[in-house]
Amino acid sequence: MGSKKRQLAMVFDLNKCIGCQTCSVACKMLWTRDEGTDYQWWCTVNTIPGRGSPRDWEQMGGGYKDGKLSMGKAPERSDFGGGWDFNYDEVFYGKSAEKVPLRVVGEQPDWGPNWDEDQGGGEYPNSYYYYLPRLCNHCTNPACVEACPSGAMYKRDQDGIVLRDESACQGTRKCAEACPYKKIYFNHQRGISQHCIMCLPRIEDGVAPACARQCPGRLVFVGYLDDESGPIHKLVSEWKVAVALHPEYGTKPNIFYVPPIGPKPINDDGSIDENRNRIPDELLEQQFGPDVHQALATLQAEMAKTKAGGQSDLMDILIVYEWKHLFSEFTVDPVDIEQEAN
Amino acid sequence: MTNATLDARHSPANLEDILAPDGSAWNEMTGEVIALTPTPLDRQPSAYVQAAWKDRNHGAVAAVTVQAIRNDDTLALRLQWQAAQPKRSIDDINAYADACAVLFPANGKDTDLETMGSPERPVVAWHWRAGTDAPFSVTARGIGTVERSAEHQLQARSRWSDGRWQVVFARSLESDGLSLSGGTDIPIAFAVWCGAGSERAGLKSHSPEFHQLRIN
């Protein structure tokens, strides 16, 4: 391993995301099944517009303003929701099981992951929404690392993954305050915070992270930002069609998104307005910053090219004819990994 | 501020009696009132913490009363402090529990308290946090370097009543950790965290100088 600093990144093509939560569940099954992690979903998919997971996270501050750390607050447990107990015994083994629906036992929740699913925005027939998968952004300027008073958090040189030494974490939750994306969770059982580790053990064995590998839509690209032959570099740096979420937060995220084009609006007479998009430009700019407009323009121009019978390298990348094209060198099959006994 | 000497006098009480936070074994022991001050903000180990607490007070607890006791096998310390609004557990992600700690030079002799030790002369601390009576031991080699360390024979019990915490730490005299052999004075320092004030980690009240623990 050389000393060269590299940065792993991911690109989510939101035009292909169907909100199936397979990424969320893949992550859940792999990483957050232990005690204290019941409510933790390191990967979540939310319907936009919506209040998000955790609830109203975009109003909680953190990140950087004018190059200086900006104060934030940690979400409350109820802002995440989830981690509920269900009436499994009653449904699976009870006498009147057929009549009993699966439901939360005890205090009834009023929020949870993707609670406002598919509410969306706009008025019929011009309703709109899109799905936004979110995980730790493994930022180039990680506010969490700078805020940690315990020296527990760090960013690896070789791949830029933001990690936490759990033996040094004192559970101060300064990271959760400072992270503007509110993707850090507190483990009440262990008294430490936890977050996405970009499936580090898989990465080290050449396997793509679980959220990416399991995605049925084949919409998650993985690779190094500086790998000019890989799709990440092409989408982020060459075509500039993949943009960061809330770049104004100042942390330089390394999870990028191909913004959603969405359907065209329908006019009162039932005709289609080819000149506008249903998803408001202001919403996309609020989410992805001003660069989103050029990204959308490029996408639409390249789509038009192929519609007219032409060829587009960009469309070929986004179509992903072969799943291995998503993952640069991270195409090893997990079943081929020799597991070391603990 | 004068340095106190805590006499850990021998008692015939058994471990259970010593561990009881309001147990009668403690009535016979004189207590030392240790003045505490807020830790300096400019020594907090992250710029974020310094900025976040610039206009906010910490170090709410001004004094802790400390007693020491020993029997044939065990050394115990009782810390008492006023806490009108106790935070008795971490009941939310933005909630912080009351806590206290006692700190020693790892070599039992000397180190720099202001920096919480150094790579050459670490400190060890016994840490109790409300909501659990499973205390833990930490080692630090400078500010912001705290790591949990094994101290298997450390115990704690706590009690809150009438606006006051009583916390007892007890450790076997013979243990792999800090040497508690009798006859010498061991430097000792104290810290208390006020959960209601969101105090945690470096944000706390502390005794800025070492006092002495004398195990008779």
Coordinates of C-alpha atoms in Angstrom, one line a residue:
Chain A
M1 CA 0.0 0.0 0.0
G2 CA 1.6 3.3 -1.1
S3 CA 1.3 6.5 0.8
K4 CA -0.6 8.2 -2.0
K5 CA -3.9 9.7 -0.8
R6 CA -6.8 8.4 -2.8
Q7 CA -10.6 8.8 -2.4
L8 CA -13.2 6.2 -2.9
A9 CA -16.5 7.6 -4.1
M10 CA -19.9 6.4 -5.1
V11 CA -22.4 7.7 -7.7
F12 CA -26.1 7.0 -7.3
D13 CA -28.1 7.5 -10.6
L14 CA -31.4 8.8 -9.2
N15 CA -33.1 8.3 -12.5
K16 CA -32.9 4.6 -11.9
C17 CA -33.8 4.4 -8.2
I18 CA -37.1 2.8 -7.6
G19 CA -37.1 3.2 -3.8
C20 CA -37.0 -0.5 -3.1
Q21 CA -34.8 -0.2 0.0
T22 CA -32.7 -3.2 -1.0
C23 CA -29.6 -1.1 -0.3
S24 CA -31.0 -0.2 3.1
V25 CA -31.7 -3.8 3.9
A26 CA -28.4 -5.1 2.5
C27 CA -26.6 -2.7 4.9
K28 CA -28.9 -3.6 7.8
M29 CA -28.3 -7.3 7.4
L30 CA -24.6 -6.8 7.3
W31 CA -23.9 -4.1 9.8
T32 CA -26.7 -3.2 12.2
R33 CA -28.1 -6.3 13.8
D34 CA -26.3 -6.1 17.1
E35 CA -27.6 -4.8 20.3
G36 CA -28.0 -1.1 20.3
T37 CA -28.1 -0.9 16.5
D38 CA -31.8 -1.7 16.1
Y39 CA -32.8 1.8 15.0
Q40 CA -29.7 2.3 13.0
W41 CA -30.0 2.4 9.2
W42 CA -26.6 3.5 7.9
C43 CA -28.2 3.6 4.4
T44 CA -31.7 5.1 4.0
V45 CA -33.8 5.9 1.0
N46 CA -36.2 8.8 1.3
T47 CA -38.9 10.2 -0.9
I48 CA -38.1 13.8 -1.9
P49 CA -39.7 16.2 -1.2
G50 CA -40.0 15.1 2.4
R51 CA -38.7 15.7 5.9
G52 CA -36.1 12.9 5.6
S53 CA -34.3 10.6 7.9
P54 CA -33.7 11.7 10.6
R55 CA -36.7 14.0 10.5
D56 CA -35.9 17.6 9.3
W57 CA -32.1 16.8 9.3
E58 CA -31.5 19.6 6.8
Q59 CA -32.4 22.1 9.6
M60 CA -30.0 20.7 12.2
G61 CA -26.8 22.5 11.1
G62 CA -23.2 21.4 11.2
G63 CA -20.7 21.3 8.4
Y64 CA -18.7 24.4 7.4
K65 CA -19.6 28.0 6.7
D66 CA -16.9 30.2 5.2
G67 CA -14.3 27.5 5.9
K68 CA -15.2 27.4 9.6
L69 CA -16.9 24.7 11.5
S70 CA -20.6 25.5 11.9
M71 CA -22.4 24.5 15.0
G72 CA -25.0 21.8 14.7
K73 CA -27.2 19.7 16.9
A74 CA -27.5 16.0 17.2
P75 CA -30.9 14.5 16.2
E76 CA -33.1 13.1 18.9
R77 CA -33.9 9.4 19.0
S78 CA -37.5 10.2 18.0
D79 CA -36.2 12.0 14.9
F80 CA -34.9 8.6 13.6
G81 CA -37.8 6.5 14.8
G82 CA -37.6 2.8 13.9
G83 CA -36.2 0.1 16.1
W84 CA -39.7 -1.0 16.9
D85 CA -41.0 -4.2 18.4
F86 CA -43.7 -6.0 16.4
N87 CA -46.4 -8.4 17.4
Y88 CA -44.7 -11.4 15.6
D89 CA -45.9 -14.0 18.2
E90 CA -49.5 -12.9 17.8
V91 CA -49.3 -12.9 14.0
F92 CA -47.3 -16.0 13.5
Y93 CA -48.5 -18.2 16.4
G94 CA -51.7 -16.6 17.8
K95 CA -55.1 -18.1 17.5
S96 CA -56.6 -15.3 15.5
A97 CA -53.5 -14.8 13.5
E98 CA -55.3 -14.4 10.2
K99 CA -57.2 -11.4 11.4
V100 CA -54.3 -9.7 13.2
P101 CA -52.2 -7.4 11.1
L102 CA -48.5 -6.9 11.8
R103 CA -48.1 -3.8 14.0
V104 CA -45.8 -2.0 16.3
V105 CA -46.1 -3.1 20.0
G106 CA -46.2 -0.5 22.7
E107 CA -45.9 3.2 22.1
Q108 CA -47.1 4.0 18.6
P109 CA -44.5 5.7 16.4
D110 CA -45.0 9.0 14.8
W111 CA -41.8 8.9 12.7
G112 CA -39.5 6.4 11.1
P113 CA -37.2 5.8 8.2
N114 CA -38.9 7.2 5.0
W115 CA -42.0 7.9 7.1
D116 CA -43.4 10.3 4.4
E117 CA -42.9 7.8 1.7
D118 CA -44.4 8.7 -1.7
Q119 CA -46.2 11.8 -0.4
G120 CA -44.1 13.8 -2.9
G121 CA -45.0 17.2 -4.2
G122 CA -47.0 19.0 -6.9
E123 CA -50.7 18.7 -7.8
Y124 CA -52.2 16.0 -9.9
P125 CA -51.6 15.4 -12.8
N126 CA -48.3 17.1 -12.2
S127 CA -47.3 15.3 -9.0
Y128 CA -43.7 14.5 -8.7
Y129 CA -41.2 12.8 -6.3
Y130 CA -37.9 11.1 -6.5
Y131 CA -35.9 8.8 -4.2
L132 CA -32.7 9.8 -2.5
P133 CA -30.5 7.0 -1.0
R134 CA -28.2 8.5 1.7
L135 CA -25.3 7.1 3.6
C136 CA -22.2 8.6 5.2
N137 CA -20.6 10.8 2.6
H138 CA -17.0 10.0 3.6
C139 CA -16.3 13.7 3.1
T140 CA -13.0 15.1 2.0
N141 CA -13.5 17.7 4.8
P142 CA -15.1 15.5 7.4
A143 CA -16.6 17.8 10.1
C144 CA -17.1 14.8 12.3
V145 CA -13.4 14.1 12.4
E146 CA -12.5 17.7 13.2
A147 CA -15.1 17.9 15.9
C148 CA -14.2 14.7 17.7
P149 CA -12.5 15.5 21.0
S150 CA -11.4 11.9 21.6
G151 CA -9.2 11.3 18.6
A152 CA -11.4 8.4 17.7
M153 CA -12.3 9.5 14.2
Y154 CA -10.0 9.5 11.2
K155 CA -9.9 9.5 7.5
R156 CA -7.8 6.8 5.8
D157 CA -5.2 8.0 3.4
Q158 CA -5.4 5.1 1.0
D159 CA -9.1 5.3 0.3
G160 CA -10.5 8.3 2.1
I161 CA -12.9 6.2 4.1
V162 CA -14.0 7.9 7.4
L163 CA -13.6 5.6 10.3
R164 CA -14.0 5.5 14.0
D165 CA -11.8 3.7 16.6
E166 CA -14.6 2.3 18.8
S167 CA -12.2 1.7 21.6
A168 CA -11.4 5.4 21.7
C169 CA -14.9 6.7 21.1
Q170 CA -16.2 8.3 24.3
G171 CA -19.7 8.7 23.0
T172 CA -19.5 12.5 23.2
R173 CA -21.7 12.8 20.1
K174 CA -19.8 15.8 18.9
C175 CA -19.6 14.0 15.5
A176 CA -23.3 13.8 15.3
E177 CA -23.6 17.5 16.0
A178 CA -21.0 18.4 13.5
C179 CA -22.1 16.1 10.6
P180 CA -24.4 18.2 8.5
Y181 CA -25.9 15.1 6.9
K182 CA -26.9 13.6 10.3
K183 CA -25.7 10.2 9.3
I184 CA -24.1 9.3 12.6
Y185 CA -26.0 7.1 15.1
F186 CA -25.6 6.7 18.8
N187 CA -25.5 3.2 20.2
H188 CA -27.2 3.5 23.6
Q189 CA -26.1 0.0 24.6
R190 CA -22.5 0.5 24.0
G191 CA -22.3 4.3 24.7
I192 CA -20.5 5.0 21.4
S193 CA -21.5 6.5 18.1
Q194 CA -21.5 4.5 14.8
H195 CA -21.7 5.2 11.1
C196 CA -21.3 3.7 7.7
I197 CA -17.8 2.3 7.1
M198 CA -18.3 1.9 3.3
C199 CA -18.2 -1.8 3.9
L200 CA -14.4 -1.5 4.6
P201 CA -13.7 -5.2 4.9
R202 CA -15.4 -5.9 1.5
I203 CA -13.5 -3.0 -0.1
E204 CA -10.2 -4.4 1.1
D205 CA -11.1 -7.7 -0.6
G206 CA -12.2 -6.1 -3.8
V207 CA -15.9 -6.5 -3.2
A208 CA -18.2 -3.5 -3.7
P209 CA -20.2 -2.2 -0.7
A210 CA -23.3 -4.1 0.0
C211 CA -25.7 -1.3 -0.8
A212 CA -24.1 -1.0 -4.3
R213 CA -23.7 -4.7 -5.0
Q214 CA -27.3 -5.6 -4.0
C215 CA -29.0 -2.7 -5.8
P216 CA -31.4 -4.3 -8.3
G217 CA -31.5 -1.1 -10.3
R218 CA -27.8 -1.2 -11.0
L219 CA -27.6 2.4 -10.3
V220 CA -24.7 2.6 -7.8
F221 CA -21.2 3.2 -9.1
V222 CA -18.1 2.6 -7.0
G223 CA -14.5 3.5 -7.6
Y224 CA -11.7 5.9 -7.0
L225 CA -12.2 9.5 -7.9
D226 CA -8.8 9.6 -9.7
D227 CA -9.3 6.5 -11.7
E228 CA -9.7 8.0 -15.1
S229 CA -10.7 4.7 -16.7
G230 CA -13.5 4.2 -14.2
P231 CA -17.1 5.4 -14.3
I232 CA -16.8 7.6 -11.1
H233 CA -14.2 9.9 -12.7
K234 CA -16.1 10.0 -16.0
L235 CA -19.4 10.9 -14.3
V236 CA -18.1 13.3 -11.7
S237 CA -15.1 15.0 -13.3
E238 CA -15.5 14.6 -17.1
W239 CA -19.2 14.7 -17.8
K240 CA -20.0 16.5 -14.5
V241 CA -23.4 14.9 -14.4
A242 CA -22.9 13.6 -10.9
V243 CA -23.2 16.2 -8.2
A244 CA -22.9 16.2 -4.4
L245 CA -25.9 16.6 -2.0
H246 CA -25.9 20.0 -0.4
P247 CA -22.4 21.1 -1.5
E248 CA -23.0 24.3 0.5
Y249 CA -22.5 22.3 3.7
G250 CA -18.8 22.6 2.9
T251 CA -17.6 19.1 3.8
K252 CA -17.0 18.0 0.1
P253 CA -19.0 14.8 0.1
N254 CA -17.8 11.8 -1.9
I255 CA -21.2 10.3 -2.5
F256 CA -22.5 11.8 -5.7
Y257 CA -25.9 11.8 -7.5
V258 CA -27.0 11.9 -11.1
P259 CA -30.0 14.2 -10.6
P260 CA -33.5 13.0 -11.5
I261 CA -34.9 14.4 -14.7
G262 CA -38.4 13.2 -13.9
P263 CA -41.4 13.4 -16.2
K264 CA -42.5 16.4 -18.2
P265 CA -45.5 18.4 -17.0
I266 CA -48.9 17.8 -18.5
N267 CA -50.7 21.0 -19.8
D268 CA -54.4 21.7 -19.1
D269 CA -55.3 20.4 -22.5
G270 CA -53.6 17.1 -21.9
S271 CA -50.6 17.9 -24.0
I272 CA -47.1 17.4 -22.7
D273 CA -44.9 20.4 -22.0
E274 CA -41.5 19.4 -23.4
N275 CA -39.8 22.6 -22.3
R276 CA -40.1 22.1 -18.5
N277 CA -39.6 19.4 -15.9
R278 CA -42.1 18.4 -13.3
I279 CA -39.5 18.3 -10.6
P280 CA -38.9 22.0 -9.9
D281 CA -35.5 23.3 -10.7
E282 CA -35.5 25.2 -7.4
L283 CA -35.9 22.0 -5.5
L284 CA -33.0 20.3 -7.3
E285 CA -30.8 23.4 -6.8
Q286 CA -31.7 23.5 -3.1
Q287 CA -30.7 19.9 -2.8
F288 CA -27.7 19.7 -5.1
G289 CA -26.5 23.3 -5.6
P290 CA -26.3 25.3 -8.8
D291 CA -24.2 22.8 -10.7
V292 CA -27.3 20.6 -11.0
H293 CA -28.6 22.7 -13.9
Q294 CA -25.6 22.0 -16.1
A295 CA -25.8 18.3 -15.1
L296 CA -29.4 18.1 -16.2
A297 CA -28.7 20.0 -19.4
T298 CA -25.9 17.6 -20.3
L299 CA -28.1 14.5 -19.5
Q300 CA -31.0 15.8 -21.6
A301 CA -28.7 16.7 -24.5
E302 CA -27.1 13.3 -24.5
M303 CA -30.6 11.6 -24.2
A304 CA -31.7 13.6 -27.2
K305 CA -28.7 12.4 -29.1
T306 CA -29.6 8.8 -28.6
K307 CA -33.2 9.4 -29.2
A308 CA -32.3 10.8 -32.6
G309 CA -30.4 7.6 -33.3
G310 CA -27.0 8.7 -32.3
Q311 CA -24.5 7.3 -29.9
S312 CA -23.6 8.7 -26.4
D313 CA -20.8 7.5 -24.3
L314 CA -22.5 9.1 -21.3
M315 CA -25.7 7.1 -21.9
D316 CA -23.7 4.0 -22.3
I317 CA -22.1 4.5 -18.9
L318 CA -25.4 5.2 -17.3
I319 CA -27.2 2.3 -18.9
V320 CA -24.7 -0.2 -17.4
Y321 CA -24.8 -3.0 -20.0
E322 CA -22.7 -5.2 -17.8
W323 CA -23.0 -5.0 -14.0
K324 CA -19.2 -5.2 -13.5
H325 CA -19.0 -1.8 -15.2
L326 CA -20.4 -0.3 -12.1
F327 CA -17.6 -1.2 -9.7
S328 CA -14.2 -0.5 -11.3
E329 CA -11.9 -3.0 -9.5
F330 CA -14.4 -3.9 -6.9
T331 CA -16.0 -6.8 -8.7
V332 CA -14.8 -9.7 -6.7
D333 CA -17.7 -12.1 -5.8
P334 CA -18.2 -12.2 -2.0
V335 CA -18.5 -16.0 -2.2
D336 CA -14.9 -16.2 -3.5
I337 CA -13.5 -14.6 -0.4
E338 CA -11.7 -16.9 2.0
Q339 CA -13.2 -16.2 5.3
E340 CA -10.7 -16.1 8.2
A341 CA -11.9 -17.9 11.3
N342 CA -12.2 -15.6 14.3
Chain B
M1 CA -6.3 26.0 46.9
T2 CA -4.6 23.6 49.2
N3 CA -3.8 20.1 48.5
A4 CA -5.8 17.6 50.5
T5 CA -4.6 14.3 51.9
L6 CA -7.2 11.6 51.9
D7 CA -6.6 9.0 54.5
A8 CA -7.8 5.6 53.4
R9 CA -8.1 4.2 56.9
H10 CA -8.5 0.6 57.6
S11 CA -12.0 -0.6 58.3
P12 CA -13.3 -4.1 59.3
A13 CA -16.3 -3.5 57.0
N14 CA -16.8 -6.1 54.3
L15 CA -17.0 -5.3 50.6
E16 CA -20.8 -5.1 50.4
D17 CA -20.9 -2.6 53.3
I18 CA -18.2 -0.5 51.8
L19 CA -19.9 -0.5 48.4
A20 CA -23.2 0.8 49.9
P21 CA -23.2 4.5 48.9
D22 CA -25.0 5.4 52.1
G23 CA -23.5 2.6 54.2
S24 CA -22.5 3.2 57.8
A25 CA -18.9 2.3 57.1
W26 CA -18.5 5.7 55.6
N27 CA -19.9 7.6 58.6
E28 CA -16.6 7.2 60.5
M29 CA -14.4 8.5 57.7
T30 CA -13.6 12.1 57.5
G31 CA -14.3 13.7 54.1
E32 CA -12.3 16.3 52.2
V33 CA -14.2 18.9 50.3
I34 CA -12.3 19.2 47.0
A35 CA -12.9 22.4 45.0
L36 CA -13.6 21.9 41.3
T37 CA -13.2 24.3 38.4
P38 CA -14.3 24.2 34.8
T39 CA -11.7 22.7 32.5
P40 CA -10.1 25.5 30.4
L41 CA -11.9 25.9 27.1
D42 CA -8.7 26.6 25.2
R43 CA -7.4 23.1 26.1
Q44 CA -10.4 21.3 24.7
P45 CA -9.1 19.0 22.1
S46 CA -11.2 20.1 19.1
A47 CA -11.8 23.4 17.5
Y48 CA -15.4 22.5 17.2
V49 CA -15.8 22.0 20.9
Q50 CA -14.0 25.3 21.6
A51 CA -16.3 27.1 19.2
A52 CA -19.5 25.4 20.3
W53 CA -18.9 26.2 23.9
K54 CA -17.5 29.7 23.5
D55 CA -20.6 31.3 24.8
R56 CA -21.8 28.5 27.0
N57 CA -20.8 27.6 30.6
H58 CA -19.5 24.3 31.6
G59 CA -18.1 23.0 34.9
A60 CA -21.4 23.4 36.8
V61 CA -20.3 21.3 39.8
A62 CA -18.1 23.4 42.1
A63 CA -17.1 20.9 44.7
V64 CA -17.0 17.2 45.5
T65 CA -16.7 15.6 48.9
V66 CA -14.3 12.7 48.9
Q67 CA -13.7 10.0 51.4
A68 CA -11.4 6.9 51.3
I69 CA -11.5 3.6 53.1
R70 CA -9.8 0.3 52.9
N71 CA -10.2 -3.2 54.3
D72 CA -7.9 -6.1 53.9
D73 CA -8.5 -6.5 50.2
T74 CA -10.1 -3.4 48.8
L75 CA -9.6 0.3 48.5
A76 CA -12.8 2.4 48.1
L77 CA -13.5 6.0 47.4
R78 CA -16.8 7.8 47.9
L79 CA -17.6 10.9 45.9
Q80 CA -20.5 13.1 46.8
W81 CA -21.7 16.2 45.1
Q82 CA -24.8 18.3 44.7
A83 CA -27.0 17.6 41.7
A84 CA -30.4 19.2 41.9
Q85 CA -31.3 18.1 38.4
P86 CA -29.7 14.7 38.0
K87 CA -29.4 13.1 34.6
R88 CA -29.6 9.5 35.6
S89 CA -29.1 7.9 32.2
I90 CA -28.5 8.7 28.5
D91 CA -32.1 8.7 27.6
D92 CA -31.7 10.3 24.2
I93 CA -29.1 11.0 21.5
N94 CA -28.7 14.6 22.7
A95 CA -28.8 13.7 26.4
Y96 CA -25.8 13.3 28.6
A97 CA -25.6 11.5 31.9
D98 CA -24.0 12.7 35.2
A99 CA -20.7 11.2 35.7
C100 CA -17.6 11.3 37.8
A101 CA -14.0 10.0 37.7
V102 CA -10.9 9.7 39.8
L103 CA -7.6 10.0 38.1
F104 CA -4.1 8.8 39.0
P105 CA -0.6 8.8 37.4
A106 CA -0.3 5.4 35.9
N107 CA 3.0 5.0 37.7
G108 CA 1.4 6.0 41.0
K109 CA 3.9 8.8 41.4
D110 CA 3.9 11.7 39.0
T111 CA 2.7 13.0 35.7
D112 CA 1.3 16.2 34.2
L113 CA -2.3 16.6 35.2
E114 CA -2.9 19.7 33.1
T115 CA -2.3 17.6 29.9
M116 CA -3.9 14.4 31.2
G117 CA -0.6 12.7 31.1
S118 CA 1.9 12.3 28.3
P119 CA 3.1 9.4 26.1
E120 CA 5.8 8.6 28.6
R121 CA 3.8 9.1 31.8
P122 CA 0.2 8.2 31.1
V123 CA -2.7 8.6 33.6
V124 CA -5.3 6.1 34.5
A125 CA -8.9 7.1 35.5
W126 CA -11.8 5.2 37.0
H127 CA -14.9 6.4 35.3
W128 CA -18.5 6.1 36.5
R129 CA -21.5 7.2 34.5
A130 CA -25.1 7.4 35.7
G131 CA -27.4 4.7 34.3
T132 CA -24.9 1.9 34.9
D133 CA -23.0 0.7 37.8
A134 CA -20.4 -0.8 35.5
P135 CA -17.5 1.6 35.9
F136 CA -14.7 1.5 33.4
S137 CA -11.0 2.3 33.5
V138 CA -9.4 4.5 31.0
T139 CA -5.8 5.4 30.1
A140 CA -4.7 8.7 28.6
R141 CA -1.4 9.9 27.2
G142 CA -2.4 13.5 26.7
I143 CA -5.6 15.4 26.2
G144 CA -7.9 13.7 23.7
T145 CA -6.2 10.4 23.9
V146 CA -8.5 8.5 26.3
E147 CA -8.8 4.8 25.7
R148 CA -10.7 2.3 27.7
S149 CA -8.4 -0.2 29.5
A150 CA -9.0 -3.4 31.3
E151 CA -9.4 -3.0 35.1
H152 CA -11.4 -6.1 35.9
Q153 CA -11.6 -5.7 39.6
L154 CA -13.1 -2.2 39.6
Q155 CA -16.7 -1.8 40.9
A156 CA -19.0 1.1 41.6
R157 CA -22.3 1.7 43.2
S158 CA -24.3 4.9 43.1
R159 CA -27.3 6.5 44.8
W160 CA -29.0 9.8 44.2
S161 CA -31.3 11.3 46.9
D162 CA -32.1 14.7 48.3
G163 CA -30.3 16.5 45.4
R164 CA -27.0 14.7 45.9
W165 CA -25.1 11.9 44.2
Q166 CA -23.1 9.4 46.2
V167 CA -20.8 7.2 44.2
V168 CA -18.5 4.6 45.6
F169 CA -15.6 3.2 43.6
A170 CA -14.0 0.0 44.9
R171 CA -11.0 -1.9 43.6
S172 CA -9.0 -4.8 44.8
L173 CA -5.7 -3.8 46.4
E174 CA -4.1 -6.5 44.4
S175 CA -4.8 -6.1 40.7
D176 CA -3.0 -5.8 37.4
G177 CA -3.8 -2.1 37.1
L178 CA -2.6 0.8 39.2
S179 CA -0.5 -0.3 42.1
L180 CA -2.3 0.4 45.4
S181 CA 0.3 -0.9 47.7
G182 CA 0.1 0.7 51.1
G183 CA 2.4 3.1 52.8
T184 CA 2.9 5.6 50.1
D185 CA 0.9 8.7 48.9
I186 CA -0.6 8.4 45.5
P187 CA -1.5 11.6 43.6
I188 CA -5.2 11.7 42.9
A189 CA -7.5 14.1 41.0
F190 CA -11.2 14.3 40.5
A191 CA -13.7 15.2 37.8
V192 CA -17.5 15.6 37.7
W193 CA -19.7 15.9 34.7
C194 CA -23.1 17.6 34.9
G195 CA -25.3 15.8 32.4
A196 CA -28.0 18.5 32.5
G197 CA -25.4 20.9 31.2
S198 CA -24.5 18.5 28.3
E199 CA -21.1 18.1 29.9
R200 CA -19.1 15.2 28.5
A201 CA -15.4 14.3 27.7
G202 CA -13.3 17.4 28.3
L203 CA -16.2 19.6 29.3
K204 CA -16.4 19.0 33.0
S205 CA -15.4 20.2 36.5
H206 CA -12.1 19.1 37.6
S207 CA -9.6 19.5 40.4
P208 CA -6.8 21.4 38.6
E209 CA -4.1 20.0 40.9
F210 CA -3.4 16.6 42.4
H211 CA -4.3 15.8 45.9
Q212 CA -2.8 12.8 47.8
L213 CA -4.3 9.5 48.6
R214 CA -2.7 7.8 51.6
I215 CA -3.4 4.1 51.9
N216 CA -2.7 3.2 55.5

